[in-house]
DNA sequence: TAGGCCATCTGGTCCT
DNA sequence: AGGACCAGATGGCCTA
């Protein structure tokens, strides 16, 4: 789904500033940092402020009874106004840099999530896992793999105790061996149900709780995933 | 149309 | 002071 693809800097409000940086809905004429963004901000700029000097008088009007101090403090006011402009520019610049960093940070986070998705066993026709689904599925998947290894160790240990007297050297468990242990003949779907961690079963990480209804990921899917995914047991490949 | 998911902006807080 | 991190807010897109 195109909507699920990570967009980099393609948002409708994206613009390019004078330094060639992309930014969002920012104009150099806007004096308030709170005017950044897509107009969705709670503290939207007051349009009337754009026409007012620091003293609160309209910029394009001369001395008036409403602004008796303007003429006397013109120079001082100008200086103050200029420093405020500089401060505003600095503030805006810092905000833009912070926004840029935040964007990059979120992009890095999304890249890490994509990397995590790529090693999770999913089927080609499956929709892309959402962020929360990815995290929860990864949690359950790791738990399932851990449990599989534990059972493999247990099985090999029991077999090894019987054969240890005859075989001085034993090979470590192979991928085929581990996969064989996950075959339907050696483990039942109900056992796979139990492969989901206690945390998953009682907490919010339950596969059936964590994945929205309608998603195809059921507990019984786990062995199929482990059997068919090229990413199954990547550390053993 | 409501709800879910997402990207982005933003201000606050903590850390270096 | 500046960067990283976080949570809240907001609007866009998609789907049931």
GROMACS .gro file of C-alpha atoms (C1' of nucleotides) in nm:
model
  269
    1UNK     CA    1   0.000   0.000   0.000
    2UNK     CA    2   0.154   0.333  -0.097
    3UNK     CA    3   0.021   0.488   0.217
    4UNK     CA    4   0.233   0.253   0.421
    5UNK     CA    5   0.552   0.334   0.244
    6UNK     CA    6   0.787   0.553   0.433
    7UNK     CA    7   0.798   0.889   0.270
    8UNK     CA    8   1.112   1.086   0.307
    9UNK     CA    9   1.050   1.443   0.215
   10UNK     CA   10   0.751   1.423  -0.007
   11UNK     CA   11   0.490   1.580   0.211
   12UNK     CA   12   0.269   1.832   0.035
   13UNK     CA   13   0.400   2.120   0.240
   14UNK     CA   14   0.764   2.048   0.169
   15UNK     CA   15   0.961   2.346   0.047
   16UNK     CA   16   1.322   2.436   0.001
   17UNK     CA   17   1.476   2.723   0.186
   18UNK     CA   18   1.753   2.951   0.075
   19UNK     CA   19   2.020   2.712   0.205
   20UNK     CA   20   1.882   2.432  -0.004
   21UNK     CA   21   1.735   2.254   0.296
   22UNK     CA   22   1.390   2.117   0.273
   23UNK     CA   23   1.144   2.247   0.520
   24UNK     CA   24   0.776   2.248   0.574
   25UNK     CA   25   0.549   2.543   0.531
   26UNK     CA   26   0.807   2.791   0.648
   27UNK     CA   27   0.845   3.131   0.504
   28UNK     CA   28   1.128   3.368   0.582
   29UNK     CA   29   0.868   3.635   0.624
   30UNK     CA   30   0.713   3.455   0.913
   31UNK     CA   31   0.861   3.581   1.231
   32UNK     CA   32   0.733   3.322   1.475
   33UNK     CA   33   0.881   2.978   1.523
   34UNK     CA   34   0.536   2.861   1.604
   35UNK     CA   35   0.439   2.934   1.247
   36UNK     CA   36   0.635   2.634   1.131
   37UNK     CA   37   0.458   2.330   1.013
   38UNK     CA   38   0.152   2.247   0.815
   39UNK     CA   39  -0.083   2.485   0.980
   40UNK     CA   40  -0.185   2.221   1.225
   41UNK     CA   41  -0.025   2.375   1.522
   42UNK     CA   42  -0.212   2.464   1.832
   43UNK     CA   43  -0.019   2.790   1.859
   44UNK     CA   44  -0.086   2.918   1.514
   45UNK     CA   45   0.065   3.259   1.447
   46UNK     CA   46  -0.139   3.567   1.504
   47UNK     CA   47  -0.160   3.733   1.163
   48UNK     CA   48  -0.189   4.076   1.316
   49UNK     CA   49   0.155   4.044   1.473
   50UNK     CA   50   0.319   4.042   1.134
   51UNK     CA   51   0.225   4.399   1.087
   52UNK     CA   52   0.327   4.521   1.431
   53UNK     CA   53   0.659   4.648   1.551
   54UNK     CA   54   0.799   4.547   1.885
   55UNK     CA   55   0.637   4.849   2.047
   56UNK     CA   56   0.299   4.731   1.943
   57UNK     CA   57   0.241   4.997   1.676
   58UNK     CA   58   0.173   4.930   1.311
   59UNK     CA   59   0.497   4.924   1.119
   60UNK     CA   60   0.386   5.139   0.830
   61UNK     CA   61   0.227   5.417   1.030
   62UNK     CA   62   0.385   5.727   1.168
   63UNK     CA   63   0.358   5.867   1.521
   64UNK     CA   64   0.010   5.866   1.649
   65UNK     CA   65  -0.171   5.935   1.973
   66UNK     CA   66  -0.180   5.562   2.025
   67UNK     CA   67   0.200   5.545   2.006
   68UNK     CA   68   0.338   5.861   2.168
   69UNK     CA   69   0.668   5.694   2.255
   70UNK     CA   70   0.756   5.602   1.904
   71UNK     CA   71   0.936   5.917   1.798
   72UNK     CA   72   1.146   5.955   2.110
   73UNK     CA   73   1.243   5.593   2.132
   74UNK     CA   74   1.264   5.532   1.765
   75UNK     CA   75   1.636   5.458   1.760
   76UNK     CA   76   1.624   5.249   2.071
   77UNK     CA   77   1.315   5.075   1.945
   78UNK     CA   78   1.477   5.005   1.613
   79UNK     CA   79   1.776   4.851   1.782
   80UNK     CA   80   1.559   4.641   2.003
   81UNK     CA   81   1.343   4.540   1.709
   82UNK     CA   82   1.649   4.441   1.512
   83UNK     CA   83   1.782   4.227   1.791
   84UNK     CA   84   1.446   4.065   1.822
   85UNK     CA   85   1.451   3.993   1.452
   86UNK     CA   86   1.793   3.835   1.494
   87UNK     CA   87   1.669   3.636   1.790
   88UNK     CA   88   1.365   3.530   1.597
   89UNK     CA   89   1.578   3.420   1.306
   90UNK     CA   90   1.806   3.227   1.537
   91UNK     CA   91   1.509   3.070   1.703
   92UNK     CA   92   1.357   2.976   1.372
   93UNK     CA   93   1.686   2.836   1.253
   94UNK     CA   94   1.723   2.625   1.562
   95UNK     CA   95   1.370   2.498   1.522
   96UNK     CA   96   1.430   2.408   1.160
   97UNK     CA   97   1.746   2.221   1.252
   98UNK     CA   98   1.565   2.046   1.533
   99UNK     CA   99   1.285   1.950   1.297
  100UNK     CA  100   1.539   1.815   1.052
  101UNK     CA  101   1.706   1.610   1.320
  102UNK     CA  102   1.375   1.482   1.441
  103UNK     CA  103   1.281   1.380   1.087
  104UNK     CA  104   1.609   1.198   1.042
  105UNK     CA  105   1.568   1.033   1.378
  106UNK     CA  106   1.225   0.905   1.286
  107UNK     CA  107   1.352   0.792   0.947
  108UNK     CA  108   1.628   0.597   1.119
  109UNK     CA  109   1.373   0.447   1.350
  110UNK     CA  110   1.160   0.346   1.053
  111UNK     CA  111   1.463   0.198   0.880
  112UNK     CA  112   1.531  -0.012   1.186
  113UNK     CA  113   1.170  -0.124   1.186
  114UNK     CA  114   1.199  -0.217   0.818
  115UNK     CA  115   1.510  -0.418   0.895
  116UNK     CA  116   1.321  -0.593   1.170
  117UNK     CA  117   1.029  -0.663   0.934
  118UNK     CA  118   1.268  -0.813   0.681
  119UNK     CA  119   1.382  -1.084   0.920
  120UNK     CA  120   1.036  -1.167   1.047
  121UNK     CA  121   0.861  -1.460   0.882
  122UNK     CA  122   0.578  -1.323   0.676
  123UNK     CA  123   0.416  -1.439   0.358
  124UNK     CA  124   0.445  -1.245   0.033
  125UNK     CA  125   0.077  -1.168   0.017
  126UNK     CA  126   0.069  -1.037   0.368
  127UNK     CA  127   0.015  -0.672   0.417
  128UNK     CA  128   0.305  -0.484   0.562
  129UNK     CA  129   0.310  -0.511   0.936
  130UNK     CA  130   0.236  -0.194   1.117
  131UNK     CA  131   0.487  -0.062   1.364
  132UNK     CA  132   0.314  -0.200   1.667
  133UNK     CA  133   0.249  -0.530   1.494
  134UNK     CA  134   0.614  -0.556   1.398
  135UNK     CA  135   0.729  -0.504   1.753
  136UNK     CA  136   0.478  -0.745   1.899
  137UNK     CA  137   0.537  -1.006   1.633
  138UNK     CA  138   0.913  -0.978   1.681
  139UNK     CA  139   0.868  -1.024   2.052
  140UNK     CA  140   0.661  -1.336   2.001
  141UNK     CA  141   0.888  -1.466   1.728
  142UNK     CA  142   1.197  -1.434   1.943
  143UNK     CA  143   1.014  -1.606   2.220
  144UNK     CA  144   0.910  -1.888   1.985
  145UNK     CA  145   1.264  -1.933   1.859
  146UNK     CA  146   1.398  -1.935   2.211
  147UNK     CA  147   1.142  -2.193   2.307
  148UNK     CA  148   1.229  -2.401   2.003
  149UNK     CA  149   1.596  -2.396   2.095
  150UNK     CA  150   1.513  -2.487   2.447
  151UNK     CA  151   1.306  -2.782   2.332
  152UNK     CA  152   1.579  -2.882   2.088
  153UNK     CA  153   1.835  -2.876   2.362
  154UNK     CA  154   1.607  -3.077   2.580
  155UNK     CA  155   1.547  -3.334   2.308
  156UNK     CA  156   1.911  -3.363   2.216
  157UNK     CA  157   2.005  -3.386   2.578
  158UNK     CA  158   1.772  -3.678   2.639
  159UNK     CA  159   1.890  -3.852   2.325
  160UNK     CA  160   2.248  -3.770   2.405
  161UNK     CA  161   2.226  -3.921   2.749
  162UNK     CA  162   2.121  -4.247   2.589
  163UNK     CA  163   2.387  -4.243   2.320
  164UNK     CA  164   2.665  -4.068   2.502
  165UNK     CA  165   2.823  -4.392   2.602
  166UNK     CA  166   2.848  -4.502   2.238
  167UNK     CA  167   2.927  -4.160   2.076
  168UNK     CA  168   3.216  -3.965   2.223
  169UNK     CA  169   3.164  -3.663   1.993
  170UNK     CA  170   2.835  -3.508   1.903
  171UNK     CA  171   2.765  -3.245   1.639
  172UNK     CA  172   2.577  -2.930   1.738
  173UNK     CA  173   2.212  -2.916   1.635
  174UNK     CA  174   2.175  -2.840   1.268
  175UNK     CA  175   1.918  -2.622   1.100
  176UNK     CA  176   1.753  -2.928   0.954
  177UNK     CA  177   1.737  -3.078   1.297
  178UNK     CA  178   1.575  -2.770   1.443
  179UNK     CA  179   1.335  -2.745   1.154
  180UNK     CA  180   1.248  -3.107   1.194
  181UNK     CA  181   1.162  -3.037   1.552
  182UNK     CA  182   0.915  -2.778   1.437
  183UNK     CA  183   0.742  -3.010   1.194
  184UNK     CA  184   0.377  -3.096   1.257
  185UNK     CA  185   0.480  -3.448   1.333
  186UNK     CA  186   0.682  -3.341   1.630
  187UNK     CA  187   0.472  -3.056   1.757
  188UNK     CA  188   0.103  -3.001   1.752
  189UNK     CA  189  -0.078  -2.678   1.676
  190UNK     CA  190  -0.195  -2.660   2.032
  191UNK     CA  191   0.164  -2.681   2.142
  192UNK     CA  192   0.242  -2.395   1.910
  193UNK     CA  193  -0.029  -2.207   2.087
  194UNK     CA  194   0.173  -2.254   2.397
  195UNK     CA  195   0.482  -2.123   2.224
  196UNK     CA  196   0.362  -1.776   2.279
  197UNK     CA  197   0.519  -1.642   2.586
  198UNK     CA  198   0.330  -1.614   2.911
  199UNK     CA  199   0.370  -1.244   2.876
  200UNK     CA  200   0.202  -1.263   2.543
  201UNK     CA  201  -0.081  -1.465   2.677
  202UNK     CA  202  -0.153  -1.247   2.973
  203UNK     CA  203  -0.035  -0.908   2.866
  204UNK     CA  204  -0.092  -0.678   2.578
  205UNK     CA  205   0.151  -0.872   2.365
  206UNK     CA  206  -0.081  -1.157   2.301
  207UNK     CA  207  -0.078  -1.241   1.931
  208UNK     CA  208  -0.451  -1.232   1.915
  209UNK     CA  209  -0.467  -0.916   2.114
  210UNK     CA  210  -0.180  -0.738   1.957
  211UNK     CA  211  -0.276  -0.803   1.600
  212UNK     CA  212  -0.594  -0.645   1.494
  213UNK     CA  213  -0.879  -0.875   1.418
  214UNK     CA  214  -0.875  -0.975   1.058
  215UNK     CA  215  -0.503  -1.007   1.046
  216UNK     CA  216  -0.396  -1.350   0.936
  217UNK     CA  217  -0.142  -1.405   1.209
  218UNK     CA  218  -0.271  -1.668   1.440
  219UNK     CA  219  -0.075  -1.874   1.685
  220UNK     CA  220  -0.112  -2.175   1.457
  221UNK     CA  221   0.068  -1.985   1.183
  222UNK     CA  222   0.390  -1.981   1.371
  223UNK     CA  223   0.520  -2.322   1.267
  224UNK     CA  224   0.431  -2.258   0.905
  225UNK     CA  225   0.621  -1.934   0.919
  226UNK     CA  226   0.920  -2.100   1.070
  227UNK     CA  227   0.913  -2.376   0.814
  228UNK     CA  228   0.866  -2.169   0.503
  229UNK     CA  229   1.037  -1.843   0.565
  230UNK     CA  230   1.380  -1.800   0.414
  231UNK     CA  231   1.455  -1.589   0.716
  232UNK     CA  232   1.385  -1.863   0.963
  233UNK     CA  233   1.681  -1.920   1.189
  234UNK     CA  234   1.898  -1.677   0.997
  235UNK     CA  235   2.183  -1.734   1.236
  236UNK     CA  236   2.206  -2.096   1.128
  237UNK     CA  237   2.197  -2.039   0.754
  238DT     C1'  238  -1.782   0.863   0.745
  239DA     C1'  239  -1.533   0.691   1.144
  240DG     C1'  240  -1.129   0.485   1.284
  241DG     C1'  241  -0.650   0.337   1.224
  242DC     C1'  242  -0.195   0.440   1.089
  243DC     C1'  243   0.146   0.748   0.975
  244DA     C1'  244   0.458   1.168   0.912
  245DT     C1'  245   0.562   1.585   1.083
  246DC     C1'  246   0.599   1.976   1.391
  247DT     C1'  247   0.663   2.135   1.843
  248DG     C1'  248   0.791   2.230   2.320
  249DG     C1'  249   0.971   2.017   2.723
  250DT     C1'  250   1.326   1.752   2.953
  251DC     C1'  251   1.758   1.536   3.009
  252DC     C1'  252   2.230   1.469   2.889
  253DT     C1'  253   2.695   1.586   2.717
  254DA     C1'  254   2.446   2.557   2.414
  255DG     C1'  255   2.315   2.206   2.140
  256DG     C1'  256   2.161   1.744   2.052
  257DA     C1'  257   1.874   1.331   2.165
  258DC     C1'  258   1.459   1.172   2.317
  259DC     C1'  259   0.982   1.195   2.415
  260DA     C1'  260   0.487   1.279   2.405
  261DG     C1'  261   0.109   1.561   2.240
  262DA     C1'  262  -0.123   1.769   1.853
  263DT     C1'  263  -0.258   1.781   1.387
  264DG     C1'  264  -0.367   1.668   0.918
  265DG     C1'  265  -0.338   1.335   0.528
  266DC     C1'  266  -0.430   0.888   0.346
  267DC     C1'  267  -0.657   0.454   0.340
  268DT     C1'  268  -1.007   0.109   0.447
  269DA     C1'  269  -1.423  -0.108   0.629
   0.00000   0.00000   0.00000
